[in-house]
Amino acid sequence: MLNRFSPASIRRISTTARCCSDKNEPDLSDPKTLALHKLYRPERITPSKRGIDLLKQPGLNKGMAFSLHERQYLGIHGLLPPAFMTEEQQAYRIITKLRQQPDNLAKYIQLDSLQDRNEKLYYRVLCDNVKELMPIVYTPTVGQACQHFGFIYRNPKGLYVTINDNSISKIYQILANWHTENVRAIVITDGERILGLGDLGTYGIGIPVGKLALYVALAGIRPEWCLPVILDVGTDNTELLNDPFYTGLRRKRVRGPEYDSLVDNFMKAATKRFGRDTLIQFEDFGNQNAYRLLDRYKGEYCMFNDDIQGTAAVVVAGLLASTRVTKKKLSQEKIVFLGAGGAATGVAEMCVRQMMDEGLTEEEACGRIYMVDIEGLITTSRIKSLGERHVKFAKDLPDTKNLLEVVRTVKPGALIGASTVAGAFTEEIIREMAKNNPRPIIFALSNPTSKAECTAETAYRCTNGAVLFASGSPFENVELNGKLYKPGQGNNAYIFPGVALGAVLFAVKNIPDKLFLLAARMVAEAVSEKSLYTYSRVYPRLKDIRELSVKIAVEVGEYCYRHDLATLHPKPDDMEMFIRQNLYSVEYDELINKTYEWPAKDSKHGFPVPVLRRTSMDEE
């Protein structure tokens, strides 16, 4: 079973970052460790493609980094300029050119083009400059790219499954058209709720493409295991329906039984094609479908919804890190949410699970959470109109749409925004939070930055630097009263890469909510004292995510083996080594396998051949 992960082109161990310290390298002087190293390491396979076809394969192409031997052996000598470059030279050339681009969208387009040409170099540049480039390949720039996708579209990056392909067989054929069979992770969207931008239809394909790029860069999941998919069921965005560049079906969104049938058939076709343990991540589905589909599939398939579970975990991680400063357990805090959609409700429910683990009953935990939606504070007077998930959070308080009034009444320790209403956290509200708490917790999580409930500068200024602030999209550092503050980004990238890595490597049956809570606690523990107390940053440094992903994957694996959820057998003797051996390396591989000798007697040419009578030649 372990061999399923071996067909790859690297033999050496891949550490979690290109420049990682030697502490992650196994001690190969130990015979047992050496034996495990040989068992777990991926094996090099000399590519079957040659010549110009090889150069057109982004997973194999090295550009001018091909050696002279490789150029001659693989039939590409003369097809490349005669210079020989190292990967470091190439990366320097790319990042230099990238920084000269006029805006972030131009940078996105350049990186997109690089990914089409040279996969290793793309991920090398991304991993070396993760803090600088993550906002380019994902939020907030990916939102801008999705809005302009019809204009910037160059090459196919994923699969399009439409409502007109609604059968298992038809969808299976589409999946069979993908260029690799060894798919282990699918990110799928229907484009209805792209970030905070709403219905973008098939322009939303940029979301699964960007998400899977982070799978590779931040968790080391191999690109050939990744498949972006968009379900095209139409769009209710009139502007797109009239856009001459629009790339999808020009029809209103299909809903109801026909929509459900398409999603059902996709799940069946995907697992039929790639296996029951294929990870399927749902991304940016509309609120009316997100929770419903998660409940429908999470017990049957290896799947999760990052907007609900990933967001919940990363917000709880930030809250748990903040409790290290406030010196109060999460169960001792009151929390007000502005926004009660899928993401906010998911966060609230995970807060409840954490509070229950700290000793509260479910009723007591729900009593400490207050939710404000578009109709105002969720109260018992609205019970008949509330969804099932909101009823338990309804409070016996007067109805109000005034957030400041809610804050004054409740006196929460934490204020969390998931409303996409820019500026909803006014200066008066922020000052009220500071009045009630020595270290108020304020998370403005709406994406992109233009939709954030408040800016980092406003939060720090109005609390005189006391706030423990986080946002969904990155803000610049803030200098106030001679002190530098580095606002944390509550980015799901702290959570989903590690969970996905563990799910993929250990072939798990399904992904229980508990795994996300465990990941949240690990993220909170990973925040350094310097981050918390010097910079008031409640999340780890972005450059530490890949190492954090390995630790989360180990925890995922251990939990899944304990609860009979892992189907990879036998269980690896050294879980961490197994994970590290299977990480994608951004270093170029040797494409030509080493030759080796046989014993001389077994490789000797010639054997005495008996003299045969040649009838036609011997006749007179």
Tab-separated table of N, CA and C in Angstrom, residues 467-590:
chain	number	residue	atom	x	y	z
A	467	VAL	N	-5.358	46.527	21.370
A	467	VAL	CA	-6.177	45.519	20.691
A	467	VAL	C	-5.353	44.307	20.262
A	468	LEU	N	-5.966	43.148	20.320
A	468	LEU	CA	-5.436	41.926	19.697
A	468	LEU	C	-6.217	41.758	18.401
A	469	PHE	N	-5.588	42.163	17.304
A	469	PHE	CA	-6.291	42.334	16.032
A	469	PHE	C	-5.874	41.258	15.037
A	470	ALA	N	-6.846	40.834	14.232
A	470	ALA	CA	-6.554	39.958	13.095
A	470	ALA	C	-7.533	40.300	11.984
A	471	SER	N	-7.125	40.006	10.767
A	471	SER	CA	-7.972	40.289	9.609
A	471	SER	C	-7.980	39.086	8.681
A	472	GLY	N	-8.922	39.092	7.732
A	472	GLY	CA	-8.989	37.995	6.764
A	472	GLY	C	-7.977	38.152	5.651
A	473	SER	N	-7.793	39.369	5.183
A	473	SER	CA	-6.776	39.683	4.179
A	473	SER	C	-5.692	40.530	4.841
A	474	PRO	N	-4.489	40.522	4.276
A	474	PRO	CA	-3.363	41.169	4.975
A	474	PRO	C	-3.463	42.694	5.010
A	475	PHE	N	-3.046	43.259	6.133
A	475	PHE	CA	-2.865	44.709	6.274
A	475	PHE	C	-1.384	44.986	6.507
A	476	GLU	N	-0.970	46.196	6.151
A	476	GLU	CA	0.409	46.610	6.383
A	476	GLU	C	0.657	46.784	7.879
A	477	ASN	N	1.934	46.711	8.269
A	477	ASN	CA	2.301	46.955	9.666
A	477	ASN	C	1.891	48.369	10.084
A	478	VAL	N	1.648	48.533	11.367
A	478	VAL	CA	1.213	49.825	11.898
A	478	VAL	C	2.222	50.296	12.940
A	479	GLU	N	2.664	51.537	12.824
A	479	GLU	CA	3.548	52.119	13.834
A	479	GLU	C	2.759	53.136	14.639
A	480	LEU	N	2.757	52.964	15.964
A	480	LEU	CA	1.971	53.828	16.832
A	480	LEU	C	2.744	54.093	18.118
A	481	ASN	N	2.905	55.335	18.452
A	481	ASN	CA	3.615	55.736	19.682
A	481	ASN	C	4.994	55.086	19.785
A	482	GLY	N	5.676	54.994	18.635
A	482	GLY	CA	7.023	54.448	18.623
A	482	GLY	C	7.104	52.935	18.668
A	483	LYS	N	5.961	52.253	18.616
A	483	LYS	CA	5.963	50.789	18.654
A	483	LYS	C	5.436	50.237	17.334
A	484	LEU	N	6.024	49.134	16.879
A	484	LEU	CA	5.614	48.508	15.631
A	484	LEU	C	4.644	47.360	15.922
A	485	TYR	N	3.494	47.399	15.271
A	485	TYR	CA	2.493	46.334	15.392
A	485	TYR	C	2.391	45.590	14.060
A	486	LYS	N	2.348	44.286	14.143
A	486	LYS	CA	2.239	43.457	12.940
A	486	LYS	C	0.930	42.686	12.984
A	487	PRO	N	-0.097	43.198	12.323
A	487	PRO	CA	-1.415	42.560	12.409
A	487	PRO	C	-1.394	41.144	11.845
A	488	GLY	N	-2.013	40.226	12.557
A	488	GLY	CA	-2.082	38.850	12.096
A	488	GLY	C	-3.167	38.687	11.046
A	489	GLN	N	-2.922	37.782	10.124
A	489	GLN	CA	-3.929	37.475	9.112
A	489	GLN	C	-4.559	36.132	9.449
A	490	GLY	N	-5.855	36.140	9.733
A	490	GLY	CA	-6.564	34.893	10.031
A	490	GLY	C	-6.805	34.126	8.759
A	491	ASN	N	-5.723	33.630	8.205
A	491	ASN	CA	-5.772	32.982	6.904
A	491	ASN	C	-5.971	31.477	7.079
A	492	ASN	N	-6.952	30.940	6.365
A	492	ASN	CA	-7.206	29.497	6.444
A	492	ASN	C	-5.982	28.679	6.062
A	493	ALA	N	-5.012	29.322	5.433
A	493	ALA	CA	-3.800	28.608	5.010
A	493	ALA	C	-3.022	28.050	6.190
A	494	TYR	N	-3.285	28.518	7.399
A	494	TYR	CA	-2.660	27.915	8.567
A	494	TYR	C	-3.246	26.527	8.858
A	495	ILE	N	-4.446	26.277	8.355
A	495	ILE	CA	-5.186	25.065	8.717
A	495	ILE	C	-5.284	24.055	7.584
A	496	PHE	N	-5.886	24.474	6.459
A	496	PHE	CA	-6.280	23.469	5.465
A	496	PHE	C	-5.110	22.732	4.816
A	497	PRO	N	-3.913	23.342	4.636
A	497	PRO	CA	-2.851	22.546	4.014
A	497	PRO	C	-2.443	21.341	4.863
A	498	GLY	N	-2.307	21.534	6.165
A	498	GLY	CA	-1.904	20.435	7.038
A	498	GLY	C	-2.955	19.364	7.144
A	499	VAL	N	-4.225	19.785	7.274
A	499	VAL	CA	-5.320	18.812	7.331
A	499	VAL	C	-5.377	18.020	6.020
A	500	ALA	N	-5.251	18.726	4.893
A	500	ALA	CA	-5.284	18.055	3.592
A	500	ALA	C	-4.104	17.104	3.420
A	501	LEU	N	-2.920	17.524	3.863
A	501	LEU	CA	-1.733	16.673	3.738
A	501	LEU	C	-1.931	15.368	4.501
A	502	GLY	N	-2.413	15.456	5.726
A	502	GLY	CA	-2.657	14.246	6.499
A	502	GLY	C	-3.725	13.378	5.876
A	503	ALA	N	-4.800	14.006	5.395
A	503	ALA	CA	-5.896	13.243	4.785
A	503	ALA	C	-5.434	12.504	3.535
A	504	VAL	N	-4.614	13.178	2.723
A	504	VAL	CA	-4.139	12.574	1.471
A	504	VAL	C	-3.136	11.444	1.741
A	505	LEU	N	-2.141	11.714	2.574
A	505	LEU	CA	-1.080	10.729	2.789
A	505	LEU	C	-1.575	9.483	3.512
A	506	PHE	N	-2.534	9.642	4.421
A	506	PHE	CA	-3.001	8.491	5.192
A	506	PHE	C	-4.337	7.962	4.679
A	507	ALA	N	-4.776	8.496	3.514
A	507	ALA	CA	-5.964	7.980	2.827
A	507	ALA	C	-7.136	7.805	3.787
A	508	VAL	N	-7.573	8.894	4.392
A	508	VAL	CA	-8.589	8.800	5.429
A	508	VAL	C	-9.979	8.635	4.827
A	509	LYS	N	-10.856	7.993	5.589
A	509	LYS	CA	-12.226	7.729	5.125
A	509	LYS	C	-13.056	8.997	5.125
A	510	ASN	N	-13.002	9.743	6.212
A	510	ASN	CA	-13.693	11.025	6.290
A	510	ASN	C	-12.967	11.911	7.300
A	511	ILE	N	-13.369	13.170	7.354
A	511	ILE	CA	-12.636	14.158	8.156
A	511	ILE	C	-13.569	14.719	9.224
A	512	PRO	N	-13.492	14.223	10.458
A	512	PRO	CA	-14.368	14.721	11.523
A	512	PRO	C	-14.002	16.138	11.947
A	513	ASP	N	-14.980	16.852	12.518
A	513	ASP	CA	-14.758	18.228	12.970
A	513	ASP	C	-13.632	18.315	13.996
A	514	LYS	N	-13.448	17.255	14.767
A	514	LYS	CA	-12.432	17.254	15.817
A	514	LYS	C	-11.048	17.538	15.255
A	515	LEU	N	-10.780	17.110	14.029
A	515	LEU	CA	-9.459	17.342	13.433
A	515	LEU	C	-9.190	18.834	13.278
A	516	PHE	N	-10.219	19.598	12.964
A	516	PHE	CA	-10.022	21.036	12.795
A	516	PHE	C	-9.783	21.719	14.135
A	517	LEU	N	-10.415	21.230	15.177
A	517	LEU	CA	-10.163	21.794	16.499
A	517	LEU	C	-8.746	21.462	16.958
A	518	LEU	N	-8.290	20.242	16.678
A	518	LEU	CA	-6.909	19.873	17.010
A	518	LEU	C	-5.917	20.742	16.243
A	519	ALA	N	-6.212	20.996	14.956
A	519	ALA	CA	-5.336	21.861	14.149
A	519	ALA	C	-5.321	23.280	14.708
A	520	ALA	N	-6.474	23.770	15.144
A	520	ALA	CA	-6.551	25.125	15.710
A	520	ALA	C	-5.665	25.239	16.944
A	521	ARG	N	-5.696	24.237	17.797
A	521	ARG	CA	-4.872	24.277	19.007
A	521	ARG	C	-3.390	24.251	18.663
A	522	MET	N	-3.024	23.499	17.622
A	522	MET	CA	-1.616	23.442	17.227
A	522	MET	C	-1.146	24.780	16.668
A	523	VAL	N	-2.016	25.442	15.897
A	523	VAL	CA	-1.667	26.761	15.363
A	523	VAL	C	-1.480	27.759	16.505
A	524	ALA	N	-2.384	27.726	17.487
A	524	ALA	CA	-2.278	28.645	18.625
A	524	ALA	C	-0.990	28.412	19.404
A	525	GLU	N	-0.629	27.157	19.580
A	525	GLU	CA	0.612	26.837	20.300
A	525	GLU	C	1.848	27.276	19.538
A	526	ALA	N	1.728	27.364	18.209
A	526	ALA	CA	2.891	27.701	17.381
A	526	ALA	C	3.203	29.196	17.372
A	527	VAL	N	2.308	30.024	17.913
A	527	VAL	CA	2.565	31.471	17.955
A	527	VAL	C	3.615	31.747	19.022
A	528	SER	N	4.676	32.400	18.633
A	528	SER	CA	5.782	32.643	19.565
A	528	SER	C	5.445	33.742	20.565
A	529	GLU	N	6.156	33.735	21.682
A	529	GLU	CA	5.980	34.790	22.677
A	529	GLU	C	6.323	36.158	22.078
A	530	LYS	N	7.329	36.201	21.232
A	530	LYS	CA	7.720	37.464	20.600
A	530	LYS	C	6.590	38.001	19.726
A	531	SER	N	5.948	37.114	18.961
A	531	SER	CA	4.830	37.550	18.124
A	531	SER	C	3.718	38.152	18.963
A	532	LEU	N	3.378	37.462	20.057
A	532	LEU	CA	2.260	37.893	20.885
A	532	LEU	C	2.552	39.191	21.631
A	533	TYR	N	3.700	39.255	22.278
A	533	TYR	CA	3.955	40.352	23.219
A	533	TYR	C	4.727	41.523	22.612
A	534	THR	N	5.504	41.266	21.572
A	534	THR	CA	6.244	42.360	20.935
A	534	THR	C	5.445	42.997	19.810
A	535	TYR	N	4.821	42.160	18.980
A	535	TYR	CA	4.124	42.676	17.798
A	535	TYR	C	2.604	42.575	17.887
A	536	SER	N	2.064	41.988	18.971
A	536	SER	CA	0.614	41.769	19.108
A	536	SER	C	0.055	40.984	17.931
A	537	ARG	N	0.840	40.062	17.424
A	537	ARG	CA	0.406	39.218	16.299
A	537	ARG	C	-0.061	37.876	16.852
A	538	VAL	N	-1.305	37.484	16.535
A	538	VAL	CA	-1.893	36.291	17.157
A	538	VAL	C	-1.805	35.051	16.271
A	539	TYR	N	-1.042	35.157	15.183
A	539	TYR	CA	-0.838	33.994	14.304
A	539	TYR	C	0.660	33.799	14.058
A	540	PRO	N	1.064	32.572	13.712
A	540	PRO	CA	2.484	32.329	13.417
A	540	PRO	C	2.929	33.102	12.178
A	541	ARG	N	4.227	33.171	11.995
A	541	ARG	CA	4.758	33.791	10.785
A	541	ARG	C	4.371	32.938	9.581
A	542	LEU	N	4.102	33.606	8.456
A	542	LEU	CA	3.696	32.880	7.255
A	542	LEU	C	4.767	31.904	6.796
A	543	LYS	N	6.025	32.259	6.999
A	543	LYS	CA	7.083	31.382	6.514
A	543	LYS	C	7.179	30.092	7.318
A	544	ASP	N	6.468	30.019	8.445
A	544	ASP	CA	6.484	28.804	9.268
A	544	ASP	C	5.354	27.850	8.927
A	545	ILE	N	4.491	28.225	7.973
A	545	ILE	CA	3.292	27.415	7.724
A	545	ILE	C	3.642	26.010	7.259
A	546	ARG	N	4.670	25.868	6.406
A	546	ARG	CA	4.936	24.539	5.862
A	546	ARG	C	5.394	23.571	6.951
A	547	GLU	N	6.196	24.051	7.872
A	547	GLU	CA	6.607	23.203	8.988
A	547	GLU	C	5.408	22.907	9.881
A	548	LEU	N	4.556	23.894	10.080
A	548	LEU	CA	3.345	23.694	10.869
A	548	LEU	C	2.430	22.671	10.205
A	549	SER	N	2.370	22.694	8.880
A	549	SER	CA	1.530	21.736	8.153
A	549	SER	C	1.973	20.299	8.397
A	550	VAL	N	3.289	20.092	8.479
A	550	VAL	CA	3.802	18.750	8.764
A	550	VAL	C	3.334	18.289	10.144
A	551	LYS	N	3.420	19.178	11.122
A	551	LYS	CA	3.011	18.814	12.485
A	551	LYS	C	1.516	18.522	12.554
A	552	ILE	N	0.721	19.324	11.853
A	552	ILE	CA	-0.720	19.067	11.821
A	552	ILE	C	-1.000	17.735	11.135
A	553	ALA	N	-0.280	17.443	10.050
A	553	ALA	CA	-0.480	16.179	9.331
A	553	ALA	C	-0.153	14.981	10.213
A	554	VAL	N	0.891	15.099	11.027
A	554	VAL	CA	1.223	14.013	11.967
A	554	VAL	C	0.069	13.809	12.937
A	555	GLU	N	-0.468	14.906	13.468
A	555	GLU	CA	-1.586	14.815	14.416
A	555	GLU	C	-2.822	14.224	13.746
A	556	VAL	N	-3.084	14.631	12.498
A	556	VAL	CA	-4.206	14.066	11.738
A	556	VAL	C	-4.037	12.567	11.584
A	557	GLY	N	-2.818	12.149	11.208
A	557	GLY	CA	-2.556	10.722	11.025
A	557	GLY	C	-2.750	9.929	12.303
A	558	GLU	N	-2.195	10.426	13.398
A	558	GLU	CA	-2.316	9.710	14.675
A	558	GLU	C	-3.782	9.586	15.089
A	559	TYR	N	-4.529	10.674	14.952
A	559	TYR	CA	-5.942	10.649	15.326
A	559	TYR	C	-6.711	9.647	14.455
A	560	CYS	N	-6.445	9.676	13.157
A	560	CYS	CA	-7.193	8.811	12.236
A	560	CYS	C	-6.857	7.331	12.446
A	561	TYR	N	-5.621	7.013	12.793
A	561	TYR	CA	-5.299	5.612	13.087
A	561	TYR	C	-5.943	5.179	14.406
A	562	ARG	N	-5.994	6.087	15.381
A	562	ARG	CA	-6.636	5.745	16.660
A	562	ARG	C	-8.125	5.482	16.489
A	563	HIS	N	-8.758	6.182	15.550
A	563	HIS	CA	-10.208	6.079	15.387
A	563	HIS	C	-10.599	5.298	14.132
A	564	ASP	N	-9.669	4.519	13.612
A	564	ASP	CA	-9.934	3.639	12.466
A	564	ASP	C	-10.469	4.414	11.258
A	565	LEU	N	-9.885	5.566	10.995
A	565	LEU	CA	-10.282	6.370	9.845
A	565	LEU	C	-9.248	6.343	8.724
A	566	ALA	N	-8.024	5.889	9.033
A	566	ALA	CA	-6.959	5.846	8.024
A	566	ALA	C	-6.996	4.496	7.312
A	567	THR	N	-6.911	4.532	5.983
A	567	THR	CA	-6.943	3.279	5.213
A	567	THR	C	-5.578	2.913	4.646
A	568	LEU	N	-4.566	3.728	4.903
A	568	LEU	CA	-3.206	3.372	4.473
A	568	LEU	C	-2.646	2.345	5.448
A	569	HIS	N	-2.394	1.149	4.968
A	569	HIS	CA	-1.885	0.074	5.829
A	569	HIS	C	-0.667	-0.569	5.179
A	570	PRO	N	0.314	-0.952	5.996
A	570	PRO	CA	0.340	-0.774	7.445
A	570	PRO	C	0.609	0.677	7.838
A	571	LYS	N	0.333	0.996	9.092
A	571	LYS	CA	0.650	2.328	9.576
A	571	LYS	C	2.156	2.530	9.531
A	572	PRO	N	2.631	3.662	8.984
A	572	PRO	CA	4.081	3.897	8.931
A	572	PRO	C	4.702	3.838	10.328
A	573	ASP	N	5.847	3.198	10.431
A	573	ASP	CA	6.531	3.100	11.727
A	573	ASP	C	6.985	4.471	12.221
A	574	ASP	N	7.374	5.316	11.290
A	574	ASP	CA	7.804	6.677	11.635
A	574	ASP	C	6.921	7.646	10.846
A	575	MET	N	5.888	8.162	11.499
A	575	MET	CA	4.892	8.982	10.809
A	575	MET	C	5.509	10.250	10.204
A	576	GLU	N	6.350	10.922	10.994
A	576	GLU	CA	6.911	12.173	10.505
A	576	GLU	C	7.855	11.937	9.331
A	577	MET	N	8.670	10.885	9.409
A	577	MET	CA	9.568	10.595	8.287
A	577	MET	C	8.769	10.264	7.028
A	578	PHE	N	7.706	9.486	7.189
A	578	PHE	CA	6.869	9.142	6.044
A	578	PHE	C	6.313	10.398	5.383
A	579	ILE	N	5.851	11.336	6.203
A	579	ILE	CA	5.310	12.581	5.651
A	579	ILE	C	6.398	13.373	4.933
A	580	ARG	N	7.530	13.548	5.588
A	580	ARG	CA	8.593	14.371	4.994
A	580	ARG	C	9.127	13.747	3.697
A	581	GLN	N	9.176	12.423	3.658
A	581	GLN	CA	9.674	11.779	2.447
A	581	GLN	C	8.748	12.006	1.259
A	582	ASN	N	7.462	12.247	1.534
A	582	ASN	CA	6.500	12.405	0.453
A	582	ASN	C	6.169	13.849	0.129
A	583	LEU	N	6.895	14.788	0.745
A	583	LEU	CA	6.662	16.197	0.427
A	583	LEU	C	7.244	16.551	-0.938
A	584	TYR	N	6.540	17.415	-1.618
A	584	TYR	CA	7.014	17.924	-2.905
A	584	TYR	C	8.227	18.820	-2.689
A	585	SER	N	9.257	18.591	-3.465
A	585	SER	CA	10.456	19.410	-3.374
A	585	SER	C	10.465	20.440	-4.492
A	586	VAL	N	10.849	21.662	-4.150
A	586	VAL	CA	10.925	22.714	-5.166
A	586	VAL	C	12.283	22.739	-5.853
A	587	GLU	N	13.170	21.840	-5.467
A	587	GLU	CA	14.472	21.737	-6.132
A	587	GLU	C	14.320	20.890	-7.397
A	588	TYR	N	15.069	21.254	-8.432
A	588	TYR	CA	15.036	20.470	-9.665
A	588	TYR	C	15.509	19.040	-9.419
A	589	ASP	N	14.882	18.112	-10.116
A	589	ASP	CA	15.260	16.708	-10.013
A	589	ASP	C	16.224	16.334	-11.132
A	590	GLU	N	17.002	15.304	-10.868
A	590	GLU	CA	17.737	14.672	-11.959
A	590	GLU	C	16.746	13.823	-12.732
